[in-house]
Coordinates of N, CA, C and O in Angstrom, one line a residue:
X1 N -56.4 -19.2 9.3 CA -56.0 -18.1 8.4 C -55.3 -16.9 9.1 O -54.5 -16.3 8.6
X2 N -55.8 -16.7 10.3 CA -55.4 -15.3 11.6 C -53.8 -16.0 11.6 O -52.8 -15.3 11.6
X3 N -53.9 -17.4 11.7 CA -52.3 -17.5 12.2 C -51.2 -17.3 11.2 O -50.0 -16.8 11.3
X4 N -52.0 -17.8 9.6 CA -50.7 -17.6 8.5 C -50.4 -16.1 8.5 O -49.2 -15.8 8.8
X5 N -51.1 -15.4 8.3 CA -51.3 -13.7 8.5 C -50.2 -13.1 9.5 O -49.4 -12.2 9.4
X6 N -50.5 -13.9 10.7 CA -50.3 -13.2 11.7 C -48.1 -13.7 11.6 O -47.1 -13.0 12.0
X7 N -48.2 -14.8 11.1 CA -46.9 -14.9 11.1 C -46.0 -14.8 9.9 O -44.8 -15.0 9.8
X8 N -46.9 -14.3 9.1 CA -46.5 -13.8 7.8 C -45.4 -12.2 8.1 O -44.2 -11.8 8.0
X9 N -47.0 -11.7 8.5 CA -46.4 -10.3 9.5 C -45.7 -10.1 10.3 O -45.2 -9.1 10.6
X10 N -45.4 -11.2 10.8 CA -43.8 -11.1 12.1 C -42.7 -11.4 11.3 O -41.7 -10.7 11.5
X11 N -42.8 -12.4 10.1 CA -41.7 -12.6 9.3 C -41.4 -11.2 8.5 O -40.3 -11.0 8.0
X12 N -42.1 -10.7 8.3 CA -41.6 -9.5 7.9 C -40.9 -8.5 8.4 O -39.8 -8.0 8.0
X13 N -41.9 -8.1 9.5 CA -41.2 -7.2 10.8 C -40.2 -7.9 10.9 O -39.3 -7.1 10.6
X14 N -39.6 -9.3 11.2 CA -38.3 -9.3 11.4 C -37.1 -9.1 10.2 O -35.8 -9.1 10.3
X15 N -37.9 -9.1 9.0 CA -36.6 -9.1 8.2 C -36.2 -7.7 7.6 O -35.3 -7.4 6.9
X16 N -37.1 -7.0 8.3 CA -36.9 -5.2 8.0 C -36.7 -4.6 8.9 O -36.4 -3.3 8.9
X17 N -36.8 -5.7 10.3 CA -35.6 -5.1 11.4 C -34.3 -5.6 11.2 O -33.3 -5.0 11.6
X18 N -34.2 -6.6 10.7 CA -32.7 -7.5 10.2 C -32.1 -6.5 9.5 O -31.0 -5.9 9.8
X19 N -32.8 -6.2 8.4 CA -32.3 -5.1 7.3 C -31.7 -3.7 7.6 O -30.8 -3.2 7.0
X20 N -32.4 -3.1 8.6 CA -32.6 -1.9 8.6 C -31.4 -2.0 10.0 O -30.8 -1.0 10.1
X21 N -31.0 -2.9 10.8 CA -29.8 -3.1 11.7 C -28.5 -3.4 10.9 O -27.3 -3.0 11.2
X22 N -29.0 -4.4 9.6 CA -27.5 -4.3 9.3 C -27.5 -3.1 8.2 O -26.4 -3.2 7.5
X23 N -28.2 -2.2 7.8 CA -27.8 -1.1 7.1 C -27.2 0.3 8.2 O -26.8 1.4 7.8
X24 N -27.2 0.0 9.6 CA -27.1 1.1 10.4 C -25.4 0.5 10.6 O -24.4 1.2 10.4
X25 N -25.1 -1.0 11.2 CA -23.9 -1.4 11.3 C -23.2 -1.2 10.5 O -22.0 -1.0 10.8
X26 N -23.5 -1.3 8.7 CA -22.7 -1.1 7.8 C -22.6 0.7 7.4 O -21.5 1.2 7.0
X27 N -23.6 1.4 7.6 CA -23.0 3.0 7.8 C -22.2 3.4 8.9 O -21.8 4.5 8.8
X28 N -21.8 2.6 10.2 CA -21.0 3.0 11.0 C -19.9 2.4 10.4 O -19.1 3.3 10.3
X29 N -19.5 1.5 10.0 CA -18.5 1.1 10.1 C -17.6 1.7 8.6 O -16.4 1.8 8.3
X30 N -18.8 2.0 7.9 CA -18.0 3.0 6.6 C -17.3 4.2 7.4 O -16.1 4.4 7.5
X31 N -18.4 5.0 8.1 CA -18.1 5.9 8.5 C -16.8 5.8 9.9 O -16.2 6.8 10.3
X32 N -16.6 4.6 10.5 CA -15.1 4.7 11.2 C -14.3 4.6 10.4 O -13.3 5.1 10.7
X33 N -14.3 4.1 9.0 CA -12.7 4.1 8.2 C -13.0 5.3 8.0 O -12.1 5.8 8.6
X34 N -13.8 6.1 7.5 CA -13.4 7.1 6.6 C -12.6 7.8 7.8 O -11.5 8.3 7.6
X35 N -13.2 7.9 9.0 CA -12.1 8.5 10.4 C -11.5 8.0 10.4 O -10.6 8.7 10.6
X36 N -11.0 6.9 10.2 CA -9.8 6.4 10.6 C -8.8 7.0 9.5 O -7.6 7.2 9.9
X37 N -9.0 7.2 8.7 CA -8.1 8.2 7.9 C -7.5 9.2 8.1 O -6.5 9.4 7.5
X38 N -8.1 10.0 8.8 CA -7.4 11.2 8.9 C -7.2 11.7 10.3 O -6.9 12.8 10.6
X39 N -7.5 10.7 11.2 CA -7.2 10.4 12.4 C -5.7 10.6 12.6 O -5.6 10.9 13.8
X40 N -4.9 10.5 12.4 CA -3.2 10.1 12.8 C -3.1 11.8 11.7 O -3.9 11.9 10.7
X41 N -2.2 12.9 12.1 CA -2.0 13.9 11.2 C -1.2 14.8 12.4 O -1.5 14.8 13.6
X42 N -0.3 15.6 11.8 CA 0.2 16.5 12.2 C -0.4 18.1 11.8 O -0.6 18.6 10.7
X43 N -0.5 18.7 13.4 CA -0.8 19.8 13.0 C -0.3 21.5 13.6 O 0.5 21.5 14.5
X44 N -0.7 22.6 13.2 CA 0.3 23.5 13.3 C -1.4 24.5 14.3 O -2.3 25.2 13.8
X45 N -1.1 24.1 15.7 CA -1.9 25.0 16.7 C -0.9 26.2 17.5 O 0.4 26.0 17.5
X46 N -1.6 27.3 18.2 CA -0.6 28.4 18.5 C 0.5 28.3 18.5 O 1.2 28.3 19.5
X47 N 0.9 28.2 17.0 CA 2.1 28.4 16.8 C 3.4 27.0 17.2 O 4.6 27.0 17.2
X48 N 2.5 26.3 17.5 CA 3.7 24.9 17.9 C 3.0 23.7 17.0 O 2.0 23.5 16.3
X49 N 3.8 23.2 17.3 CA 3.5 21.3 16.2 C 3.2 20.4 17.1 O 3.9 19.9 18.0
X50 N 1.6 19.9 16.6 CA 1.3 18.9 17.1 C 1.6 17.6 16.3 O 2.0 17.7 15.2
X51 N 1.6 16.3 16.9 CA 1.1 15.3 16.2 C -0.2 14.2 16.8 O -0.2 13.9 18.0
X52 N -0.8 13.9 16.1 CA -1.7 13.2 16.6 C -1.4 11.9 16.1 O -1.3 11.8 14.9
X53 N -1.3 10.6 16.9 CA -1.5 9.5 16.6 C -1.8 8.3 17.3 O -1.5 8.2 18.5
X54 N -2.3 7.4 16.8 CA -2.8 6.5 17.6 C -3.7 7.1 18.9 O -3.5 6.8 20.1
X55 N -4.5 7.8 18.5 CA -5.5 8.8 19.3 C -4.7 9.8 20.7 O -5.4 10.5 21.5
X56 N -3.6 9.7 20.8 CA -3.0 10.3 21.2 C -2.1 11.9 20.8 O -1.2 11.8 20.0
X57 N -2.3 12.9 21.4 CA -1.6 14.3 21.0 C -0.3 14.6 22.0 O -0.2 14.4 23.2
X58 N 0.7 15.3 21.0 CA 2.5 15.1 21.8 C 2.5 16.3 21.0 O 2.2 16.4 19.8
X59 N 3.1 17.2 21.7 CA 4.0 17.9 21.0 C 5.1 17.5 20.3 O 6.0 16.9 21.0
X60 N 5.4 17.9 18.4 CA 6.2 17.4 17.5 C 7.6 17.7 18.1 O 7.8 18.9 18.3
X61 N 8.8 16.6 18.5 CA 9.9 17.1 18.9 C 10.9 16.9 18.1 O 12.1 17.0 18.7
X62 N 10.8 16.4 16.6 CA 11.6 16.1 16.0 C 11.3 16.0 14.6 O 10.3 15.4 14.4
X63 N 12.2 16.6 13.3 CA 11.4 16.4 11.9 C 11.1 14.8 11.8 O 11.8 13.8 12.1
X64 N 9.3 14.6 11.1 CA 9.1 13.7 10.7 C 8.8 13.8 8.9 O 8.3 14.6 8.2
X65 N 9.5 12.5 8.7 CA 9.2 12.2 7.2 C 8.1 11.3 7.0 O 7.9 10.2 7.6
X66 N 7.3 11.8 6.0 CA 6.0 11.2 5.8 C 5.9 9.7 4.6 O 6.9 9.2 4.0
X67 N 5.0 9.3 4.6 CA 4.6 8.2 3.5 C 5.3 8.3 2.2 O 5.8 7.5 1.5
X68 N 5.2 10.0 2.1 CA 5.5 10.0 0.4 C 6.2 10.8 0.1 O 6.2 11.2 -1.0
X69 N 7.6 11.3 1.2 CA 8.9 11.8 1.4 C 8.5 12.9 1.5 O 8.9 13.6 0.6
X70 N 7.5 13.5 2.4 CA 7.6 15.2 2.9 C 8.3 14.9 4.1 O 8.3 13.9 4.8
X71 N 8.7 15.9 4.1 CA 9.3 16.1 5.7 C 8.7 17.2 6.6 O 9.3 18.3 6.6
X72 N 7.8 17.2 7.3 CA 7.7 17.9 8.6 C 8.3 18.6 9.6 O 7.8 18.2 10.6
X73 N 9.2 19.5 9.8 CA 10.2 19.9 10.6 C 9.3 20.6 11.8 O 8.1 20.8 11.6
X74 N 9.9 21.0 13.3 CA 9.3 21.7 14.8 C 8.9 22.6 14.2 O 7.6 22.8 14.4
X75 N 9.5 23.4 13.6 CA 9.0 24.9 13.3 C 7.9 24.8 12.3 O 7.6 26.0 12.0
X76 N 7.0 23.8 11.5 CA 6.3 24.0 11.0 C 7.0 24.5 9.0 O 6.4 25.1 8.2
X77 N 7.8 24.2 8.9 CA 8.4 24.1 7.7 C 7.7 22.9 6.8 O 7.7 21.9 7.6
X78 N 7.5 22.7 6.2 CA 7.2 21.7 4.9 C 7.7 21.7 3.7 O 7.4 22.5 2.8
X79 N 8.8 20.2 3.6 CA 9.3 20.2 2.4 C 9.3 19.0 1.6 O 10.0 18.0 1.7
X80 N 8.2 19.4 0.8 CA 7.7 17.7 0.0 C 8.8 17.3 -0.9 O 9.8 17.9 -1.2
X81 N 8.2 16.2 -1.2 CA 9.1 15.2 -1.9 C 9.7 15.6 -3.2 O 10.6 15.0 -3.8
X82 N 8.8 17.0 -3.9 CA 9.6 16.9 -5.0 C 10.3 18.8 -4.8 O 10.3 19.7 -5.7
X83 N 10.9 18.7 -3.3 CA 12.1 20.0 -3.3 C 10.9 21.1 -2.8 O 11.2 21.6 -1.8
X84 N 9.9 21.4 -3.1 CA 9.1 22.5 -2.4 C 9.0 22.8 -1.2 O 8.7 21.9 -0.4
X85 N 9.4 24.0 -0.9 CA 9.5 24.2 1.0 C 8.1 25.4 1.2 O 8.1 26.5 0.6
X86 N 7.2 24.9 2.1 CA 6.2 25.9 2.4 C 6.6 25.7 4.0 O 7.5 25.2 4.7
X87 N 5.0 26.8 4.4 CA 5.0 27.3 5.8 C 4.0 27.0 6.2 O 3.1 27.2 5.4
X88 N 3.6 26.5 7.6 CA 2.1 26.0 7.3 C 1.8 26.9 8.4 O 2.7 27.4 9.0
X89 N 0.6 27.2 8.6 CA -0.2 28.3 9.2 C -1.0 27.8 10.8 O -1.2 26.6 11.2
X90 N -1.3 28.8 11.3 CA -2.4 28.1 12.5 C -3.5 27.8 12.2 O -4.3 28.6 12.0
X91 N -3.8 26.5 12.1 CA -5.0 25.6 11.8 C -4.8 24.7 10.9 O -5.5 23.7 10.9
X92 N -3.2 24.9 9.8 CA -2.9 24.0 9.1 C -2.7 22.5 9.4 O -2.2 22.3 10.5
X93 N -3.1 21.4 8.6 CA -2.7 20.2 8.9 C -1.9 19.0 7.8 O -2.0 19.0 6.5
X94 N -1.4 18.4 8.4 CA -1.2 17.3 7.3 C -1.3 15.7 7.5 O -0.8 15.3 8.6
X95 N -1.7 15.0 6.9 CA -2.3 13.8 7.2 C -0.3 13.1 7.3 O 0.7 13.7 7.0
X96 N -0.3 11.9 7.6 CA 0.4 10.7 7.1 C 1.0 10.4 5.6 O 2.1 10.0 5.3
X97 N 0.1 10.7 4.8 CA 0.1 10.3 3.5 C 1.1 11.7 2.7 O 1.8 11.6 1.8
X98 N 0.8 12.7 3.4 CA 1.4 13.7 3.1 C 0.7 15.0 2.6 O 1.3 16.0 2.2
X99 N -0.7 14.9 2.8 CA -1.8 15.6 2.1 C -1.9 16.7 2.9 O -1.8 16.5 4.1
X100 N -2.3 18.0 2.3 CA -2.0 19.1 3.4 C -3.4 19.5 3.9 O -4.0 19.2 2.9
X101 N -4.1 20.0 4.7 CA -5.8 20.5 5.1 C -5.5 21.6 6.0 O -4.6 21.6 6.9
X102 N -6.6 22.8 5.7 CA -6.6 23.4 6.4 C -7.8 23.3 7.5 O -8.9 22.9 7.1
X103 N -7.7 23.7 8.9 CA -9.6 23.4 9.8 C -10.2 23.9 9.4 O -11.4 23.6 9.8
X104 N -10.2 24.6 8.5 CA -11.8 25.0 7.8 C -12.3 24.0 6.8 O -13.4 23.4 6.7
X105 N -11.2 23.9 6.0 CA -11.7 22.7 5.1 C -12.2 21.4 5.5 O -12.9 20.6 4.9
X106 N -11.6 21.3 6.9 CA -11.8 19.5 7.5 C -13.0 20.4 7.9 O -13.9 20.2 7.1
X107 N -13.3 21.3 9.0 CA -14.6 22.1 9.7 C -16.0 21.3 8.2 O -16.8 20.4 8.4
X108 N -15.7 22.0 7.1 CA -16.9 21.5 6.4 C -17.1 19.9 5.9 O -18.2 19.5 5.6
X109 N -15.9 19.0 6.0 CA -16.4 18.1 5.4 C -17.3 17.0 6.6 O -18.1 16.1 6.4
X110 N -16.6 17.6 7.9 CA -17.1 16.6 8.8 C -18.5 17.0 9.0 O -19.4 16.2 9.1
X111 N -18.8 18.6 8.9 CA -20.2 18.9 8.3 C -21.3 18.3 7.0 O -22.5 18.2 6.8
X112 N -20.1 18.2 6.4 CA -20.7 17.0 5.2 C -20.6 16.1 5.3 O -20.9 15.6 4.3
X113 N -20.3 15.2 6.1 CA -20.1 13.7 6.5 C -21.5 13.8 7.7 O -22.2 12.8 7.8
X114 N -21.8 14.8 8.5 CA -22.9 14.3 9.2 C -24.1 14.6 9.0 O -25.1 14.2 9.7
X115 N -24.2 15.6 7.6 CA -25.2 15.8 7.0 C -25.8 14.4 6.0 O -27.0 14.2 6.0
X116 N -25.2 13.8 5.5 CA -24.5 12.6 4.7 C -25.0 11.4 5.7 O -25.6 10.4 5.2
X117 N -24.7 11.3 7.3 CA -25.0 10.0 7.9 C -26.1 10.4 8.5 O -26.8 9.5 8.9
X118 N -26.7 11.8 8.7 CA -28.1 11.4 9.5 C -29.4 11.5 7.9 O -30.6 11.2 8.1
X119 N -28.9 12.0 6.6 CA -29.9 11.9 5.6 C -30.0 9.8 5.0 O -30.8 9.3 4.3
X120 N -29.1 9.5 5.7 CA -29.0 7.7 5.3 C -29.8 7.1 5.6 O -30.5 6.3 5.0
X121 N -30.1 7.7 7.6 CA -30.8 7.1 8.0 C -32.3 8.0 7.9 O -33.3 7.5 8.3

């Protein structure tokens, strides 16, 4: 009876270490897409244009046009796809897609993303 018990209790222990490993691999791996999204973005630091892509930062040396026909110009001009021309600021950013963020705004959500992955576990 010591041995059904006893292996009863290991079969468990292992299947709530099983469980509890693949719930940590599947919260990481949520949590790299959601980085991987907004990973690649151009952005406007003292006063010059970065871009960031493919984990790598260059200074912007040429207008780029985005996913959804914004164009990006050196000087930090922004002129989306449907004729609007703004100005983007120091700290401003914009993803690929065309979506505009400011570092404060990204500052809280990555604060809400790690409030979010250490309450999971």
């Amino acid at each position: 009876m010591k041995k059904i018990l006893m292996a009863f209790t290991a079969l468990i222990m292992l299947t709530c270490s099983a469980a509890m490993a693949q719930d940590t691999t599947m919260h990481k791996k949520m949590h790299t897409q959601k980085m991987g999204k907004m990973h690649d973005h151009i952005m406007m630091k003292d006063g010059k244009m970065w871009v960031m892509k493919d984990g790598k930062h260059m200074e912007m040396t040429e207008t780029m046009t985005l996913k959804n026909g914004t164009m990006v110009m050196t000087d930090g001009t922004v002129k989306m796809a449907d004729g609007k021309t703004s100005m983007m600021k120091n700290g401003d950013m914009i993803n690929m897609e065309g979506k505009m963020h400011s570092m404060k705004t990204m500052k809280k959500r990555m604060k809400t993303m790690k409030k979010d992955s250490t309450s999971v576990m």
